[in-house]
PDB file of C-alpha atoms in Angstrom:
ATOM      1  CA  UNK M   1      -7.428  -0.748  11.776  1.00  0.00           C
ATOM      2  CA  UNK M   2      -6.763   1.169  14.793  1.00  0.00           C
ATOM      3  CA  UNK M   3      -5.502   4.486  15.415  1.00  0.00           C
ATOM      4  CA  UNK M   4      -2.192   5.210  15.358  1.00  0.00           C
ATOM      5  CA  UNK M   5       0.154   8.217  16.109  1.00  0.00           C
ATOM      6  CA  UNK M   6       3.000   9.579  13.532  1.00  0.00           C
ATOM      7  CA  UNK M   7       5.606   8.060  15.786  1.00  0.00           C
ATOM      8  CA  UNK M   8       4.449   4.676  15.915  1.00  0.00           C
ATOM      9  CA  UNK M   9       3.673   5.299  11.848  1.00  0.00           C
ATOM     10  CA  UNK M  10       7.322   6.596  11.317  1.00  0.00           C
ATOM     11  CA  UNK M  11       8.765   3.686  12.944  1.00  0.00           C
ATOM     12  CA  UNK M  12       6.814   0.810  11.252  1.00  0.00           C
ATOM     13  CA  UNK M  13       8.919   1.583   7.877  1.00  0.00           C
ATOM     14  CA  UNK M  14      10.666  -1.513   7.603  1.00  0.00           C
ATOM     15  CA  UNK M  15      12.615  -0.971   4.079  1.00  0.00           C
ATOM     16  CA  UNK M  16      14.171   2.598   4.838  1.00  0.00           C
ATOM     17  CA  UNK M  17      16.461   3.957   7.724  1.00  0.00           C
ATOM     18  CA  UNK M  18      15.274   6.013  10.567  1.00  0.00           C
ATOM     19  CA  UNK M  19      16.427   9.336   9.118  1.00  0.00           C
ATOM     20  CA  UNK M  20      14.576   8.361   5.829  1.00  0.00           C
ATOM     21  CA  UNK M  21      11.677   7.379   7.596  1.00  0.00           C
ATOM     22  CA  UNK M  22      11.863  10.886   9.831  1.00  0.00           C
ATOM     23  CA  UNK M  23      11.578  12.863   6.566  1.00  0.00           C
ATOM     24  CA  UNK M  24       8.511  10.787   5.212  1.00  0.00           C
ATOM     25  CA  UNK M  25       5.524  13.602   4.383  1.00  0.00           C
ATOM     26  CA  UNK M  26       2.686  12.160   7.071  1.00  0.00           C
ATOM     27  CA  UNK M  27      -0.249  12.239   5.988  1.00  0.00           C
ATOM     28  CA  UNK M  28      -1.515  15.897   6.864  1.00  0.00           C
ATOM     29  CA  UNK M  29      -5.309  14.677   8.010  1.00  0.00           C
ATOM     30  CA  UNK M  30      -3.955  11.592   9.948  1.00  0.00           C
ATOM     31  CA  UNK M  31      -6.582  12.994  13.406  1.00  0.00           C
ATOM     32  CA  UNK M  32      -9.303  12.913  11.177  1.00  0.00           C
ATOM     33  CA  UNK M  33      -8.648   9.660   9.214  1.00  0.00           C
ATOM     34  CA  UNK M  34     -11.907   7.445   9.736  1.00  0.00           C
ATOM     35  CA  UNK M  35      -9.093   4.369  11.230  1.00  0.00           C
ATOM     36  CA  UNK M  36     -12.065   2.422  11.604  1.00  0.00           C
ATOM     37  CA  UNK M  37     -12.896   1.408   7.799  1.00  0.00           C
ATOM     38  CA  UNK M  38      -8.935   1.680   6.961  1.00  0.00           C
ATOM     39  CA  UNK M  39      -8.344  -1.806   5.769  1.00  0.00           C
ATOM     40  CA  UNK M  40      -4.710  -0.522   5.769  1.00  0.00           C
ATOM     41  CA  UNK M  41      -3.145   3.336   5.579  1.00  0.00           C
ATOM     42  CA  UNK M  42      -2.111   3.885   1.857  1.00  0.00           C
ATOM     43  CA  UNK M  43      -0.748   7.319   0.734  1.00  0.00           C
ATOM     44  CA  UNK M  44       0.646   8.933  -2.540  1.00  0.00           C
ATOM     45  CA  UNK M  45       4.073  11.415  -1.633  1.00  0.00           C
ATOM     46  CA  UNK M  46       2.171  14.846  -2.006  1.00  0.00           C
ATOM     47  CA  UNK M  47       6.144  16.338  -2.337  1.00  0.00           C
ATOM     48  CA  UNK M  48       6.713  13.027  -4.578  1.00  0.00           C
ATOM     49  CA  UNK M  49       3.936  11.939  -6.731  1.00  0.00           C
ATOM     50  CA  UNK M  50       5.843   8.350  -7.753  1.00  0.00           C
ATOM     51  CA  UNK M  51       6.828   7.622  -4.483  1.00  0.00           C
ATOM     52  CA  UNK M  52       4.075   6.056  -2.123  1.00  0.00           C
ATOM     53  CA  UNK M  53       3.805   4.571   1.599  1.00  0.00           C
ATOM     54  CA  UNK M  54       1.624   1.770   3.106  1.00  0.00           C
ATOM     55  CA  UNK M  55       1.518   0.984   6.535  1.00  0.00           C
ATOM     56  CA  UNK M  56      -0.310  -2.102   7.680  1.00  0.00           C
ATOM     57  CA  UNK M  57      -1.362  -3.959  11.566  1.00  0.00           C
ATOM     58  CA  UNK M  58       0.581  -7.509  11.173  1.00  0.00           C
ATOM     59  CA  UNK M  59       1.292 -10.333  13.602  1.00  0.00           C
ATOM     60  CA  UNK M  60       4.487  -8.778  14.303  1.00  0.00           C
ATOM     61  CA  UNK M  61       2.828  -5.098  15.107  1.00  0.00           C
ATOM     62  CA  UNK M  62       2.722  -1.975  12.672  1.00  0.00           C
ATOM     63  CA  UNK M  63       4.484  -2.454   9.482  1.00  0.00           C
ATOM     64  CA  UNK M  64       5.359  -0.054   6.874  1.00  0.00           C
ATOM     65  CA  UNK M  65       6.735  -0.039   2.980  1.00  0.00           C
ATOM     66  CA  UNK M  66       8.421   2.499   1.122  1.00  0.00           C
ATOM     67  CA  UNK M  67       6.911   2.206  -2.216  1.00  0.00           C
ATOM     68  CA  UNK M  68       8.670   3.669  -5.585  1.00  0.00           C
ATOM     69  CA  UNK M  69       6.047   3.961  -8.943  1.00  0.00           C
ATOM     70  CA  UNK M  70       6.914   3.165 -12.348  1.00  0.00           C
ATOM     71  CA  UNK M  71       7.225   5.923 -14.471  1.00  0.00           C
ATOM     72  CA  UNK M  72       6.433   4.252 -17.564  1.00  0.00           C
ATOM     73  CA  UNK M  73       2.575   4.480 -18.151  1.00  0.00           C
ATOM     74  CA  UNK M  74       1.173   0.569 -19.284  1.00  0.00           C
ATOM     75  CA  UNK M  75      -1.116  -0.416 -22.435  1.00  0.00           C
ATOM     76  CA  UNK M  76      -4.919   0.520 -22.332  1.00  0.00           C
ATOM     77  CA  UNK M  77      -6.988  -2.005 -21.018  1.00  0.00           C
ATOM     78  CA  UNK M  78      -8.196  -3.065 -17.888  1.00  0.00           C
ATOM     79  CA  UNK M  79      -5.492  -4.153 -15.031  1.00  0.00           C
ATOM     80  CA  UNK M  80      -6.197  -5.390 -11.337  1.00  0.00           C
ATOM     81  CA  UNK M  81      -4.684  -4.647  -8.175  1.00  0.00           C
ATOM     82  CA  UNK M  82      -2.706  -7.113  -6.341  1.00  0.00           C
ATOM     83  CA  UNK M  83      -4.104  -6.280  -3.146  1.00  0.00           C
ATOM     84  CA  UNK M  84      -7.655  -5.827  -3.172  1.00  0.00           C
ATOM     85  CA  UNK M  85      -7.880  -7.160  -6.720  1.00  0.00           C
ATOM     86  CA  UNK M  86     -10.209  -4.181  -8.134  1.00  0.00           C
ATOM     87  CA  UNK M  87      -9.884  -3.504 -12.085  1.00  0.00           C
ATOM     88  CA  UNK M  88      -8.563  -0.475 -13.102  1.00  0.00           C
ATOM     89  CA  UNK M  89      -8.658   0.982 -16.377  1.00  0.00           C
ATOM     90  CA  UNK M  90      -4.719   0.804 -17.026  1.00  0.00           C
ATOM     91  CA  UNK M  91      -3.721   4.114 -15.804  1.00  0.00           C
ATOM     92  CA  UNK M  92      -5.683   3.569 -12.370  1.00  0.00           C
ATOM     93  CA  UNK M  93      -3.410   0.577 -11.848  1.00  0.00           C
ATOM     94  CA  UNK M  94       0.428   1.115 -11.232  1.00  0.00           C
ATOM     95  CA  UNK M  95       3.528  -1.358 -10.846  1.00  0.00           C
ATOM     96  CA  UNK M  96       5.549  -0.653  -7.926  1.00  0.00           C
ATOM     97  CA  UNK M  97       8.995  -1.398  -6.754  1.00  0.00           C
ATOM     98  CA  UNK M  98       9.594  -2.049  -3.211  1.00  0.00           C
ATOM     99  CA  UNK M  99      13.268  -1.977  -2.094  1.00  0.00           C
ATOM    100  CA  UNK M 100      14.466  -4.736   0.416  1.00  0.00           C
ATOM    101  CA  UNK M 101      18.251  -3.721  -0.165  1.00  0.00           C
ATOM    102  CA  UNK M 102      20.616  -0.802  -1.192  1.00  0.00           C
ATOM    103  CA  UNK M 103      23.639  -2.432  -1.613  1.00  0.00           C
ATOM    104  CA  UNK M 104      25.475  -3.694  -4.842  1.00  0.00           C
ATOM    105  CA  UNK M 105      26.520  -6.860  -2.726  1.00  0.00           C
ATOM    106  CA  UNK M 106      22.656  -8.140  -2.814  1.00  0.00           C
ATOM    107  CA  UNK M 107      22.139  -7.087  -6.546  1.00  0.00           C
ATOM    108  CA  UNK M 108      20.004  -3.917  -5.109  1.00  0.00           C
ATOM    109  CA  UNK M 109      16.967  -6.359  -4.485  1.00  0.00           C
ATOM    110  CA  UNK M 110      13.494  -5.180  -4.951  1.00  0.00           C
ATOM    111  CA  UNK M 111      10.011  -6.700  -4.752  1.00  0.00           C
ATOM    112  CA  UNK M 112       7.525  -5.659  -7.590  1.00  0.00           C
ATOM    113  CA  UNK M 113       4.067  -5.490  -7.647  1.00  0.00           C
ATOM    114  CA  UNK M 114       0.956  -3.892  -9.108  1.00  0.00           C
ATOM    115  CA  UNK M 115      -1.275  -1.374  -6.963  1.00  0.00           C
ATOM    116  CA  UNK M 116      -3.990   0.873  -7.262  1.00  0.00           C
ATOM    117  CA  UNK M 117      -2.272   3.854  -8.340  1.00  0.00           C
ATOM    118  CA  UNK M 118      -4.002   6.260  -5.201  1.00  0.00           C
ATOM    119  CA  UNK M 119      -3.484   3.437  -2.331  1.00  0.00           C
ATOM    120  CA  UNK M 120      -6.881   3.849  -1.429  1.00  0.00           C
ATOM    121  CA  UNK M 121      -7.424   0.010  -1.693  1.00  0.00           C
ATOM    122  CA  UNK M 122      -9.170   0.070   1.631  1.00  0.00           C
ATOM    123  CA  UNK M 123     -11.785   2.682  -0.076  1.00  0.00           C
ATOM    124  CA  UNK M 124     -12.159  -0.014  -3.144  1.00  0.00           C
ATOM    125  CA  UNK M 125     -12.647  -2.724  -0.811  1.00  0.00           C
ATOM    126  CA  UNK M 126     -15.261  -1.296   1.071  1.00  0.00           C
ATOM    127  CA  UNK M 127     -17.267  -0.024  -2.588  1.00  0.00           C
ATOM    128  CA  UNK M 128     -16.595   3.497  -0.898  1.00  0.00           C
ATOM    129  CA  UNK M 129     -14.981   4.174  -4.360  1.00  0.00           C
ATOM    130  CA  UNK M 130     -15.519   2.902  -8.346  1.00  0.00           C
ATOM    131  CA  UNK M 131     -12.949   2.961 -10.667  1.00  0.00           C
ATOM    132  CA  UNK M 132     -14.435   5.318 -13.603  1.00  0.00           C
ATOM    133  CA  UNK M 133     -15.088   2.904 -16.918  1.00  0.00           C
ATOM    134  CA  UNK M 134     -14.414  -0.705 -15.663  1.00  0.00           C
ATOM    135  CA  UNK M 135     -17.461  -2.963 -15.053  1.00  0.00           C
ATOM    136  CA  UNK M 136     -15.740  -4.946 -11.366  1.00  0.00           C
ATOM    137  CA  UNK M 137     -15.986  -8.413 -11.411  1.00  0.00           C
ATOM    138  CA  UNK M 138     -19.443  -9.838  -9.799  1.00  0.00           C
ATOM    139  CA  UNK M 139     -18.466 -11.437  -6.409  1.00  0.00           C
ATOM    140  CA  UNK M 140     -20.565 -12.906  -3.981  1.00  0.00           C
ATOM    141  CA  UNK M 141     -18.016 -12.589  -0.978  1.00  0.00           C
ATOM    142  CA  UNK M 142     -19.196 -10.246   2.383  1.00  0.00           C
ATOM    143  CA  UNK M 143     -17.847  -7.177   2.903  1.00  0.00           C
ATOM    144  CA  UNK M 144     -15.852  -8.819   5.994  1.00  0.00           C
ATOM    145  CA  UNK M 145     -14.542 -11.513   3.217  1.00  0.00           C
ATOM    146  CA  UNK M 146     -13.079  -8.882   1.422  1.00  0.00           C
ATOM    147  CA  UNK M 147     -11.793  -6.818   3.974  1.00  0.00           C
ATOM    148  CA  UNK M 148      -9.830 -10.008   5.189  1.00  0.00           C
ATOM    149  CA  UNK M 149      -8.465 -10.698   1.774  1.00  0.00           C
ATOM    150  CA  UNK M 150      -7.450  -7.088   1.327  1.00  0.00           C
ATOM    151  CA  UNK M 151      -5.747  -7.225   4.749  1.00  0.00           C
ATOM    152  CA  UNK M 152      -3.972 -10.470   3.730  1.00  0.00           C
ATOM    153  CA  UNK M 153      -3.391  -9.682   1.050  1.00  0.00           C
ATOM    154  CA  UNK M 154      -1.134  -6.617   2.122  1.00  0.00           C
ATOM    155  CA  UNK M 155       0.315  -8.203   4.705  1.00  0.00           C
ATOM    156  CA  UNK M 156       1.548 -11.291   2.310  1.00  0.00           C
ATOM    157  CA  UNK M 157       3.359  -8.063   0.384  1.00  0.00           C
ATOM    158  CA  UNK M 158       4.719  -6.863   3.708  1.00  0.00           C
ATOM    159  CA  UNK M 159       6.079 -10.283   4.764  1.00  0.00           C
ATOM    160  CA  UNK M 160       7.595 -11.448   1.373  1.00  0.00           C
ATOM    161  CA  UNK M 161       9.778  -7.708   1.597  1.00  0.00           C
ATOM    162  CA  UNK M 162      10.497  -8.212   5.156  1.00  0.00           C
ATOM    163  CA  UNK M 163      11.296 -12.479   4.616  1.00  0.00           C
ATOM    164  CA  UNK M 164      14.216 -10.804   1.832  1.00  0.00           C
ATOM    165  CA  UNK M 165      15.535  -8.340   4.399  1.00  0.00           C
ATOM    166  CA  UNK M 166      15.561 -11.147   7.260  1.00  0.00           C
ATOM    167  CA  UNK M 167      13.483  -8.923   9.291  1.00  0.00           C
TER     168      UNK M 167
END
């Protein structure tokens, strides 16, 4: 990923309004992030622990989603993560909702998915980080393999929210 400033980050939100997306809590180490080994920026609401952000390069430039946690912890056991498909025991996984609408007149439509509950898929990917008690599945893919899944992965999520908003 390459760098990018808070303005360009602020206006990649594509599922809130610009005075929403003004009031967003920026990461507060965003000139030190390594940008190089982000597969995409993930970040947990330090103000808001169940609301979350992810902001991702697509073919249509810098895209962002406003992500909203469950509250409502799962079952033990392991779960896997949608994007860069790490297990989790089940508290390290967490199902999101992803608002494409805020009207009654579209039914309030969301997207739903399941996510490593700290975003830091892009640390997961790259082995910088091991879920605690979960033996990960053996794979024989590159480290470039899974970055590129990871990456298409998110931006598959980004495009399905954005295909619903006809954006």
């Amino acid at each position: 990923m390459h760098s990018h400033t808070e303005s360009e980050i602020r206006k990649s939100f594509i599922n809130c309004s610009k005075g929403v997306s003004q009031r967003i809590n920026i990461p507060q180490d965003l000139f030190s992030i390594d940008w190089e080994s982000q597969v995409f920026l993930g970040w947990i609401d330090p103000k808001s622990p169940r609301t979350g952000y992810v902001v991702a390069e697509t073919g249509n430039g810098l895209r962002g989603l406003v992500l909203e946690k469950n509250p409502h912890k799962g079952k033990s056991g392991a779960r896997m993560c949608q994007i860069c498909l790490t297990l989790h025991p089940g508290s390290g996984v967490s199902l999101v909702s992803i608002q494409r609408s805020k009207s009654a007149k579209d039914h309030y439509n969301t997207v739903g998915t399941y996510l490593c509950s700290d975003l830091a898929c892009s640390d997961y990917t790259r082995r910088k980080k091991k879920p605690e008690g979960i033996r990960q599945m053996e794979e024989t893919m590159s480290l470039e393999d899974r970055v590129e899944r990871t990456l298409t992965n998110i931006q598959g999520l980004i495009q399905r929210v954005a295909d619903g908003m006809g954006k």
